[in-house]
Coordinates of C-alpha atoms in Angstrom, one line a residue:
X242 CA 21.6 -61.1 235.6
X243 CA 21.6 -59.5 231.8
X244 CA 22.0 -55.8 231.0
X245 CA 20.8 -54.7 227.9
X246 CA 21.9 -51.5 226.3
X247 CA 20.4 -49.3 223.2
X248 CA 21.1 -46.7 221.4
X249 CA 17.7 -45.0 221.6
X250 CA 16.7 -46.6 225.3
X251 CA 17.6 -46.6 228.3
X252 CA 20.3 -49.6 230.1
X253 CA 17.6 -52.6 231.2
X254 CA 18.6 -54.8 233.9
X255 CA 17.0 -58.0 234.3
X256 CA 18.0 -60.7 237.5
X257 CA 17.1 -63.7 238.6
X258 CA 17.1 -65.4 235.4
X259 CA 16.9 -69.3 234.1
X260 CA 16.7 -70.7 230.7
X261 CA 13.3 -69.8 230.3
X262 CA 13.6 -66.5 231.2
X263 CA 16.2 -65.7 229.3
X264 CA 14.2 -66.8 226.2
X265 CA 11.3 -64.6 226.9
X266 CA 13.7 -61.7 227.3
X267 CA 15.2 -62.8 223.7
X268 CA 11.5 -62.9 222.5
X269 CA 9.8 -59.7 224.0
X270 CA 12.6 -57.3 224.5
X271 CA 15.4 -58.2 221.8
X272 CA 12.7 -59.2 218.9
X273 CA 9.5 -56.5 219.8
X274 CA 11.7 -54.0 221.7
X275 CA 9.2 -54.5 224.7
X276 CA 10.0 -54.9 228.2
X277 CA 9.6 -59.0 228.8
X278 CA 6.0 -59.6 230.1
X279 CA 5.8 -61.0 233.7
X280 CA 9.9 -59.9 233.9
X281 CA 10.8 -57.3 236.7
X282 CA 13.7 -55.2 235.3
X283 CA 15.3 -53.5 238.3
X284 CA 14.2 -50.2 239.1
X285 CA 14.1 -48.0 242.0
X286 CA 11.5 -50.3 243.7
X287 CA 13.7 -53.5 243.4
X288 CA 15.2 -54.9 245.4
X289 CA 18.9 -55.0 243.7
X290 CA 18.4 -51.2 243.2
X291 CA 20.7 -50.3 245.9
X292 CA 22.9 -53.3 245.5
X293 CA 24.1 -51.1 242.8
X294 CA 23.5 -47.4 243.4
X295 CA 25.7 -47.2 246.2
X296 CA 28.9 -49.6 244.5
X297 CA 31.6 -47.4 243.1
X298 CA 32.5 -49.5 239.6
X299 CA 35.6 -49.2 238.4
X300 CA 37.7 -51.9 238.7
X301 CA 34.5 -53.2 237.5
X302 CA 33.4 -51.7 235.5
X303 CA 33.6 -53.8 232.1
X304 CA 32.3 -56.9 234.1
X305 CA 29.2 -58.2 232.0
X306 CA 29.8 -55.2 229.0
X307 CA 32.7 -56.6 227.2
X308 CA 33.5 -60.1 225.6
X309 CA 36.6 -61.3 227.8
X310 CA 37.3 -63.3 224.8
X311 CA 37.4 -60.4 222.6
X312 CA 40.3 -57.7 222.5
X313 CA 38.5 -55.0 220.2
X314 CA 35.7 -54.7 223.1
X315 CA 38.4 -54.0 225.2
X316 CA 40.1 -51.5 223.3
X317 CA 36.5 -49.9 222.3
X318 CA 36.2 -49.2 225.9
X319 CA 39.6 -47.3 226.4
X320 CA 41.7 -50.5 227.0
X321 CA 45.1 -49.9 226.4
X322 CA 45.1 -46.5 226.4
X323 CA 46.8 -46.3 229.6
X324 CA 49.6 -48.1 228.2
X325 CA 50.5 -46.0 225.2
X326 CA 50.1 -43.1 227.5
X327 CA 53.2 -44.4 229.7
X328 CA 54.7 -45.3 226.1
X329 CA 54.3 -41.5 224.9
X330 CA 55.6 -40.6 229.1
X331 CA 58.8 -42.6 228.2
X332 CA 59.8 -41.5 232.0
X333 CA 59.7 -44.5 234.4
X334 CA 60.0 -41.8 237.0
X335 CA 56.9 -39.5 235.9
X336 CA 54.9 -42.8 235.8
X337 CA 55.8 -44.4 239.2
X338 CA 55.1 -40.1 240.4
X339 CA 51.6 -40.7 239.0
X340 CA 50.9 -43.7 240.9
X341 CA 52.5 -42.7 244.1
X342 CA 50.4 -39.6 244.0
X343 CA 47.2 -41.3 243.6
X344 CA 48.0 -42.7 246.9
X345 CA 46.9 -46.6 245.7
X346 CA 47.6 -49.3 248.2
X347 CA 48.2 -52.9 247.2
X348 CA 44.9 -54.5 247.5
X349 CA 46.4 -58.3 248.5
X350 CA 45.4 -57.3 252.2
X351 CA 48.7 -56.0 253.7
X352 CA 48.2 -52.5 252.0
X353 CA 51.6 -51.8 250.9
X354 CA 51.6 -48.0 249.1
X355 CA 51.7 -49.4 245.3
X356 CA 53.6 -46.1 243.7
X357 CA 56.8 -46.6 247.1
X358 CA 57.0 -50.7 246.0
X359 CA 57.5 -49.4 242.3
X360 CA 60.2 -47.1 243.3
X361 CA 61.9 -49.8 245.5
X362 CA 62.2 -52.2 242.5
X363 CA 63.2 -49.4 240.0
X364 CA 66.2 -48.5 242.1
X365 CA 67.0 -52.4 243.0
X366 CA 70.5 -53.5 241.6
X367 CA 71.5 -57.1 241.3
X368 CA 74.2 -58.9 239.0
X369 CA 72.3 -58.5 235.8
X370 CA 69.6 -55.7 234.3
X371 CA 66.6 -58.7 234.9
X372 CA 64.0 -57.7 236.9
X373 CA 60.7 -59.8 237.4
X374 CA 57.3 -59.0 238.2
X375 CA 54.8 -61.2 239.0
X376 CA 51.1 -60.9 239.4
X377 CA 49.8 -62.9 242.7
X378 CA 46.4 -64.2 241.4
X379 CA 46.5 -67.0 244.3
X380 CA 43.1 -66.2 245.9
X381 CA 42.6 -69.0 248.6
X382 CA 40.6 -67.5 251.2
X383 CA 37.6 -69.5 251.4
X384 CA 34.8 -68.1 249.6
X385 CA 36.7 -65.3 247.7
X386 CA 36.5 -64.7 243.8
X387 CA 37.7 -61.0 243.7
X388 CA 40.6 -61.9 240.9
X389 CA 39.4 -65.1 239.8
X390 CA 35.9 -62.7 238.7
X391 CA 38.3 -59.6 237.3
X392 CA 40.5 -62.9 235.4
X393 CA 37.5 -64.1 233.8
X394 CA 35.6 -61.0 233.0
X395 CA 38.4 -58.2 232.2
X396 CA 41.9 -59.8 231.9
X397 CA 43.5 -56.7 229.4
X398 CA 43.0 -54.8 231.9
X399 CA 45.6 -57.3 234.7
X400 CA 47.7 -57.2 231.6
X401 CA 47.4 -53.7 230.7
X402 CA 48.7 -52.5 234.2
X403 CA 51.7 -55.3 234.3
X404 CA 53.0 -53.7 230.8
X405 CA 52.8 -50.2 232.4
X406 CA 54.3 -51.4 235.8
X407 CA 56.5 -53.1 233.5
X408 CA 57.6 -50.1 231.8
X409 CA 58.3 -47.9 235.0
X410 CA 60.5 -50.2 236.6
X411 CA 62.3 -51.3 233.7
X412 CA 61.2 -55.3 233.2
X413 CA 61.0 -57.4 230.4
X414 CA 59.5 -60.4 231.8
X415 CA 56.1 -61.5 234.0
X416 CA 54.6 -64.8 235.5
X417 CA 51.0 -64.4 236.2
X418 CA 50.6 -66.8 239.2
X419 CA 46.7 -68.4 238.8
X420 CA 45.6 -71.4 240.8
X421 CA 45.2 -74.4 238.3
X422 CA 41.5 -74.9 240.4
X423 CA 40.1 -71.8 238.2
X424 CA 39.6 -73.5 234.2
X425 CA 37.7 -70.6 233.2
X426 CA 40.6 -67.8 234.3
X427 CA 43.2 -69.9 232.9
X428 CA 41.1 -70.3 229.9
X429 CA 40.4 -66.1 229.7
X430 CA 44.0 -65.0 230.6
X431 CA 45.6 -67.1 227.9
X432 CA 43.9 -66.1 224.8
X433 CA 43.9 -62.6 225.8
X434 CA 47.9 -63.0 225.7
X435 CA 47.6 -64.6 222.7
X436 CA 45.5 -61.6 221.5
X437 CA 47.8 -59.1 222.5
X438 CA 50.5 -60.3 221.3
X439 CA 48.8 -60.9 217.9
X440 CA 48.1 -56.7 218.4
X441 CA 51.6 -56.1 219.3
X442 CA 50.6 -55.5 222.6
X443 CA 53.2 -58.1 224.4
X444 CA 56.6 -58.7 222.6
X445 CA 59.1 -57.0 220.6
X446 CA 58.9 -53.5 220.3
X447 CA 55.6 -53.0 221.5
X448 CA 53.9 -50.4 219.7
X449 CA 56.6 -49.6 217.5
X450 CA 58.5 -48.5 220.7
X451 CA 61.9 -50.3 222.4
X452 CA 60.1 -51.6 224.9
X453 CA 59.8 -55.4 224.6
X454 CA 58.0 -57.5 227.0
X455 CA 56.6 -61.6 228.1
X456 CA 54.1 -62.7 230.1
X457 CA 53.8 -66.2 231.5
X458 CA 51.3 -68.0 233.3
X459 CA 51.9 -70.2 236.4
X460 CA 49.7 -72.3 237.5
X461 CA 49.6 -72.7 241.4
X462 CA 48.7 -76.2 243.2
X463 CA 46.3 -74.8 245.3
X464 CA 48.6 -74.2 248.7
X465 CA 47.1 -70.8 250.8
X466 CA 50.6 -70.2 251.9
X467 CA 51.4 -69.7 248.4
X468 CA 49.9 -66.8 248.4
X469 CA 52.2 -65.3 250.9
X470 CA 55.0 -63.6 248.4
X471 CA 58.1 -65.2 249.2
X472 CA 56.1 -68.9 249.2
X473 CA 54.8 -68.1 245.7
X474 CA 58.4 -67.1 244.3
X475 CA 59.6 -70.6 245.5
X476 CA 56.3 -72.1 244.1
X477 CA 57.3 -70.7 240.5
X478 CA 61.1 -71.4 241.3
X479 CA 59.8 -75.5 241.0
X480 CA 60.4 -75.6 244.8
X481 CA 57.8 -76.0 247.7
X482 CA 56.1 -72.9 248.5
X483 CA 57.6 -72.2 252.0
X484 CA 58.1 -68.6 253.2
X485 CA 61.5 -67.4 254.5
X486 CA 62.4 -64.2 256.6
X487 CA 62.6 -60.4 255.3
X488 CA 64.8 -58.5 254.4
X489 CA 65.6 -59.5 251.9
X490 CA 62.5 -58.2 250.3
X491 CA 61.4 -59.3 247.0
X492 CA 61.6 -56.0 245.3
X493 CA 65.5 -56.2 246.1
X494 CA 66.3 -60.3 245.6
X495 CA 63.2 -62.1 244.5
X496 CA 62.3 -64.6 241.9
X497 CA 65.9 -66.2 240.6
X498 CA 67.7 -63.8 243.2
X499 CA 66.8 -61.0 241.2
X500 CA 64.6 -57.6 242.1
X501 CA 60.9 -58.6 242.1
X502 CA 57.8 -56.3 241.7
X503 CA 54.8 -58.4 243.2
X504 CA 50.9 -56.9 243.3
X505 CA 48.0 -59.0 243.2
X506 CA 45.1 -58.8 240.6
X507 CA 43.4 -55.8 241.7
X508 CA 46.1 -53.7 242.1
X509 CA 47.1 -54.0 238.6
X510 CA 43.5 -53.6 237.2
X511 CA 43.3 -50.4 238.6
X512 CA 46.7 -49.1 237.1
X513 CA 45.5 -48.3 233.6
X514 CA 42.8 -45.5 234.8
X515 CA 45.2 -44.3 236.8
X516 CA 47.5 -43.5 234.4
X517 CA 44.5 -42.0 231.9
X518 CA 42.6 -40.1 234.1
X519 CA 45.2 -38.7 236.4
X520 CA 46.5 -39.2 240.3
X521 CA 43.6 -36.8 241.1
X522 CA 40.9 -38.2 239.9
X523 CA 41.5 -41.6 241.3
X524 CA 42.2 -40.4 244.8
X525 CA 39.3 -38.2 244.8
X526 CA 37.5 -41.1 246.4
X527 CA 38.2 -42.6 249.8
X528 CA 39.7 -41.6 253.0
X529 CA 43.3 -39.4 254.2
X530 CA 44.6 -42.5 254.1
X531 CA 43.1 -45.1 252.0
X532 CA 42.1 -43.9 248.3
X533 CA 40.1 -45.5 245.7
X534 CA 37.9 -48.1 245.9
X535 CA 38.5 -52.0 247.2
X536 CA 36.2 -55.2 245.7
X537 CA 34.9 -57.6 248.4
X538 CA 33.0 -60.7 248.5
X539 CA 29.8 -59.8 250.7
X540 CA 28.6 -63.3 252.1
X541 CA 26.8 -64.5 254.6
X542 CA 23.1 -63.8 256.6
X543 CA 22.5 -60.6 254.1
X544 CA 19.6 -60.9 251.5
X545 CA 21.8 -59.7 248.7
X546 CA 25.5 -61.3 247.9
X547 CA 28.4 -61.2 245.3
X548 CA 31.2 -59.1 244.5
X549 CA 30.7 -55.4 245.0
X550 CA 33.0 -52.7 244.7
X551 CA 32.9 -49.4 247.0
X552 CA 34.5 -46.8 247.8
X553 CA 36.9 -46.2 250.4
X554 CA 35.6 -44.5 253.4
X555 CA 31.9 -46.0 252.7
X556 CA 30.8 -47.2 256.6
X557 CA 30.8 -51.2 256.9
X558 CA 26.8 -50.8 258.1
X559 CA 26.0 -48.9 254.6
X560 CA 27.6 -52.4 253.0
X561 CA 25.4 -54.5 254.8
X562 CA 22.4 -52.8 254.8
X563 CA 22.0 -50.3 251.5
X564 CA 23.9 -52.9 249.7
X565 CA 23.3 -55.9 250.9
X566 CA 19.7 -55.4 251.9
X567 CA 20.3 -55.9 255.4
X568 CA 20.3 -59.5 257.5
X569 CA 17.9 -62.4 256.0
X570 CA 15.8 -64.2 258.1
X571 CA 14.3 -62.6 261.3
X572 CA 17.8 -63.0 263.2
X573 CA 19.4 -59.8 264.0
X574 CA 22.7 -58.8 263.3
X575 CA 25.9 -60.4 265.2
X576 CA 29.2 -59.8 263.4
X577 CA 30.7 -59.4 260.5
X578 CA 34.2 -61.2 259.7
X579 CA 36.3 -59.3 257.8
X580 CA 39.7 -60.2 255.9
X581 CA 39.5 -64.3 255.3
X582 CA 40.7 -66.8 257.6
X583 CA 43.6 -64.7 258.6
X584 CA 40.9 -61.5 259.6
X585 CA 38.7 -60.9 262.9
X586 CA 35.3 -59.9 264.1
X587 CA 33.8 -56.7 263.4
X588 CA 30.7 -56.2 266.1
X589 CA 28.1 -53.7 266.1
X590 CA 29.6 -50.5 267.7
X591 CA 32.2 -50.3 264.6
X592 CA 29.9 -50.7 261.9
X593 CA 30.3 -46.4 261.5
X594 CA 33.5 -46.6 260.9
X595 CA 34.8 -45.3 257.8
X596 CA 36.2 -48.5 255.8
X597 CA 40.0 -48.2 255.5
X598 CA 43.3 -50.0 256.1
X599 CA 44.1 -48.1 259.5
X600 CA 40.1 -48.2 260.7
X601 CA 39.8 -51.9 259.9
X602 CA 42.7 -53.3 261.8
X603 CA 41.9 -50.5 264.7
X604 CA 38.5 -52.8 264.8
X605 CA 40.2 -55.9 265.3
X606 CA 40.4 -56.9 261.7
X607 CA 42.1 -56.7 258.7
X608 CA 41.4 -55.4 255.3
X609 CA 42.7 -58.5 253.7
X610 CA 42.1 -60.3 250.0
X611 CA 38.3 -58.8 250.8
X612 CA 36.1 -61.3 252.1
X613 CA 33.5 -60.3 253.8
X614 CA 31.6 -62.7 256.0
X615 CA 27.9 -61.4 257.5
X616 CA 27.1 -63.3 261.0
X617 CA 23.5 -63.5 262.4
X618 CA 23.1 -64.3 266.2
X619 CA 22.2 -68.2 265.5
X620 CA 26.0 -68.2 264.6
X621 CA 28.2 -69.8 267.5
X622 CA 31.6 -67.9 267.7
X623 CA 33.8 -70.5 268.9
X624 CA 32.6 -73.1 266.5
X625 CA 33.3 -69.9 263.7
X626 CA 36.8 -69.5 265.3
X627 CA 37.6 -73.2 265.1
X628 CA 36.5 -73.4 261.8
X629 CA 38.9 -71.0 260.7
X630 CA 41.6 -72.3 263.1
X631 CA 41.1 -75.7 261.2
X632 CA 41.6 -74.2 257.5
X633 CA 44.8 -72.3 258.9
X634 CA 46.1 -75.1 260.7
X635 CA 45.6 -77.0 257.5
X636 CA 47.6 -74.9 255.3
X637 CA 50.2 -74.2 257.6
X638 CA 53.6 -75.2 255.3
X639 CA 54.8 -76.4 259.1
X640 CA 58.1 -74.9 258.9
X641 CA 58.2 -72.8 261.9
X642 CA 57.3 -74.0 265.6
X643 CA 54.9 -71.3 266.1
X644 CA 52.4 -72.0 263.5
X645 CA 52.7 -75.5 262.9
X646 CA 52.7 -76.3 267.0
X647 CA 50.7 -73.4 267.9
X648 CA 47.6 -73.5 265.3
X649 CA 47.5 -77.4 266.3
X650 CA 47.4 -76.7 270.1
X651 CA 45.2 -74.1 269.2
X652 CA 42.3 -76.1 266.8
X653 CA 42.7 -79.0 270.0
X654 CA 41.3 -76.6 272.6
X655 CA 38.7 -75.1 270.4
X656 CA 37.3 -78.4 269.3
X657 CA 37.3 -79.7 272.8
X658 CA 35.2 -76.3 273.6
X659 CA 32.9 -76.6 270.1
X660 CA 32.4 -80.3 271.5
X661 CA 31.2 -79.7 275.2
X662 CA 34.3 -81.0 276.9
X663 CA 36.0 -77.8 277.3
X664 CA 37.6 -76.7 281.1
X665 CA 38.4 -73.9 282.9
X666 CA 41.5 -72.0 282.0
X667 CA 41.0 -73.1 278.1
X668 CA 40.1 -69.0 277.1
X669 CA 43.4 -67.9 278.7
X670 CA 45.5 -70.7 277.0
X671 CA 43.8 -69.6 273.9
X672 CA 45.1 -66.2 274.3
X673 CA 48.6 -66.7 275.7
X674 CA 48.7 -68.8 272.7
X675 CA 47.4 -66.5 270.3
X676 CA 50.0 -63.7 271.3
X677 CA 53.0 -66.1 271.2
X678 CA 52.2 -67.5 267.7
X679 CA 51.5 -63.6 266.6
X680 CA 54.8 -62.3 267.7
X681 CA 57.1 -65.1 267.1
X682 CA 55.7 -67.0 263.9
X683 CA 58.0 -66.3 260.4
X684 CA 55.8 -65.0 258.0
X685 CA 52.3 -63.5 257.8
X686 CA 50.0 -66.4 257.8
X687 CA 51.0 -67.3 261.3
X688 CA 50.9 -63.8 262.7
X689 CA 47.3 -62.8 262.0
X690 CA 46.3 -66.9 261.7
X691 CA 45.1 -66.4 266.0
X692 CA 43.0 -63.2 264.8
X693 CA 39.6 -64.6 264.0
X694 CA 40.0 -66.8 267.8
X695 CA 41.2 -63.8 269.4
X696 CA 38.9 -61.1 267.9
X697 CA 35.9 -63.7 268.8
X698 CA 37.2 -64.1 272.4
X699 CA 37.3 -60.3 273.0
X700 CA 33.9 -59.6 271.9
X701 CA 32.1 -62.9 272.4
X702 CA 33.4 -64.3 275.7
X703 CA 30.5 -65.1 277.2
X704 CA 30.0 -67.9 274.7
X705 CA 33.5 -69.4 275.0
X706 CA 32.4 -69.5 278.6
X707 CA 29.1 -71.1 278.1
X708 CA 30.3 -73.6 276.4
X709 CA 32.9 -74.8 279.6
X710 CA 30.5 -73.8 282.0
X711 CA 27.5 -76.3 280.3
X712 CA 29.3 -78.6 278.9
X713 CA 27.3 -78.3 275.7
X714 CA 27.9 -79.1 271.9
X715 CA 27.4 -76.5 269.8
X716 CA 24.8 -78.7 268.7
X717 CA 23.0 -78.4 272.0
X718 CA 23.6 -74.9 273.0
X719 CA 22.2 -72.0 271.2
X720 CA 23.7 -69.0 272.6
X721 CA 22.4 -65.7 271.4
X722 CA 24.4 -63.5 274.1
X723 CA 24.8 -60.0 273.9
X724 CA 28.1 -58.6 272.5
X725 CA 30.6 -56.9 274.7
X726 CA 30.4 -53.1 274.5
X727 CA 33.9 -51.1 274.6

């Protein structure tokens, strides 16, 4: 896709491009100022019209307008302005007010309120003034790119709302926590330190100010418990990235035993607009509960797919079908799978529902990283489930019963199903399972790691059954069976 902009003209959007293209756009449009013959720009007619008209970008919003590479089209844009308005505020306590009041929730999946963490760390005491923040860019849900996109396109703005965060709770240093598996973000994110810094942007008396401040980037080994916050702060510790109990809580005794601050990319990339535009203006948007807007990866049997970013409150149905042009193919829609391998089943009857936190998990999902998974009805449930058991089961670090026994026991059964050699009683020892691993596992990857096999067993029984009753393969049995109304 390539946007062109002039002064004199309207924006042009061209998609679908290869080399060839791209050279006849150079040729007709840049050299004659013509649109390129035989090119379809978008317009109201295309089909990618209302892929966009109905996205909400603003943590977005430079993505494909600014050289990543290039700090002055940052700053052109109103980068860093945020930043040396919390400089002018000098008041941790006015700027932490700002972001409480614009009612932002951290967008890692658990939906923490982002201004009441703040506070929390601000007020944590330990032995020594050090406090840490880190920035949890460990995006392992399969098929996500929600921070790796925002690392590579936009990263002032992820360092822009560390230094304010920075500067409200009173730190000096940050690890920025990237899996070694993304070149490009690595790449991006380190010479837009070294660009800041050369603009006295990150290090000693930052704009001519007292506040100094270090960022460092960690690069992760790839483990998807890692992303869970007290296995990252062993990770970067040198240790193995195992979770342990809360309390403590990192934002009291976190990375080296001191207080931690911890949000994930997109959390801090929406910071700096807060803190130019106002509380109000960002909460404007979204529901009582959940303000804003959230970035998820639409996937899956829709006709149009990639990152999108909407507002809160927008209905799940207006996602699949405004934005993403509805189901491909001639199948109908089944489900949609919401919240990575960790999330659950979203059927028909709650594709009104206004898209927030409190809705989501009501459904039988959970907001999570934002993946977002479109099922038509040639997809088999079970063999979904065990897919996801088997990634889960995978990355379990094994250090409590629950998860590492449970996830096991639980993969075993569903493969037996998924295989045709399922028996009776198998369902309910999936679910008795399910709730044990749920309410007695340590951290957060084994209590929502039964959801997608529960969520699928509540709405899509009938196929679990099938499958026993037949004695049928997935391969060999093509159940299209109608979903369970509640």
């Amino acid at each position: 896709m390539l946007t062109i902009d002039s002064f004199d003209k309207k924006s042009v959007t061209y998609y679908s491009l290869d080399e060839a293209k791209v050279e006849k756009i150079f040729e007709h449009h840049i050299g004659k100022g013509e649109i390129a013959a035989d090119l379809e720009p978008i317009t109201k007619k295309s089909r990618l019209y209302d892929f966009f008209k109905f996205q909400e970008s603003r943590v977005l919003r430079n993505r494909g307008r600014i050289n990543p590479f290039n700090i002055d089209d940052y700053i052109a844009n109103y980068g860093y302005q945020g930043l040396l308005k919390a400089i002018e505020l000098n008041n941790s306590d006015e700027i932490i007010k700002i972001v409480s009041e614009s009612g932002l929730r951290g967008r890692g999946g658990a939906g923490f309120p982002t201004g009441e963490k703040w506070e929390l760390c601000r007020k944590a005491t330990s032995s020594s003034d050090i406090k840490y923040i880190i920035c949890n860019g460990d995006e392992g849900d399969p098929g996500a790119f929600m921070d790796r996109n925002l690392l590579e396109s936009d990263p002032h703005s992820v360092l822009e709302g560390i230094l304010i965060a920075a500067l409200a709770i009173g730190s000096s240093k940050s690890y920025i926590y990237v899996r070694a598996e993304y070149p490009l973000a690595i790449e991006t994110l380190t010479h837009a330190i070294k660009q800041a810094k050369e603009y006295g942007l990150i290090g000693e008396n930052i704009l001519g100010s007292k506040f100094s401040f270090d960022v460092e980037i960690y690069e992760g080994a790839g483990a998807f418990v890692c992303g869970e916050e007290t296995a990252l702060i062993k990770s970067i510790e040198g240790k193995r990235g195992m979770p342990k109990p809360k309390p403590p809580f990192p934002a009291n005794e976190g990375l080296y035993g001191m207080p931690t601050l911890i949000n994930n990319v997109e959390t801090f990339s929406n910071i700096p607009q807060i803190i130019v535009n106002g509380a109000e203006w960002f909460n404007k948007i979204g529901t009582s509960t959940s303000k804003g807007t959230k970035i998820f990866a639409l996937a899956g049997a829709v006709k149009n797919v990639g990152l999108v970013e909407v507002p809160m409150g927008i209905s799940i149905r207006d996602i699949i079908y405004k934005i993403g042009g509805g189901i491909s193919g001639e199948n109908e829609f089944k489900a949609v799978q919401i919240g990575g391998p960790s999330g659950g089943c979203i059927t028909e009857e709650f594709l009104d529902i206004p898209l927030d936190y409190e809705r989501v998990k009501e459904a039988g999902a959970i907001m999570g990283s934002g993946g977002m998974i479109v099922l038509d009805e040639e997809t088999c449930m079970p063999n979904l489930a065990r897919y996801f058991m088997d990634f889960i089961q995978d990355e379990s670090c094994g250090q409590c019963v629950p998860c590492r026994i449970g996830t096991r026991r639980m993969l075993e059964i569903l493969e037996a199903i998924t295989k045709g050699k399922g028996e009776r009683g198998d369902i309910e020892k999936l679910e008795k399972l399910g709730k044990a691993i749920k309410e007695s596992s340590l951290c957060g990857l084994g209590k929502t790691a039964p959801n997608p096999v529960l969520s699928t067993i509540e709405y899509f029984r009938g196929e679990y059954e099938e499958h026993i009753e037949t004695q049928k393969s997935c391969e060999r049995l093509h159940v299209k069976i109608k979903v369970k109304k509640v």
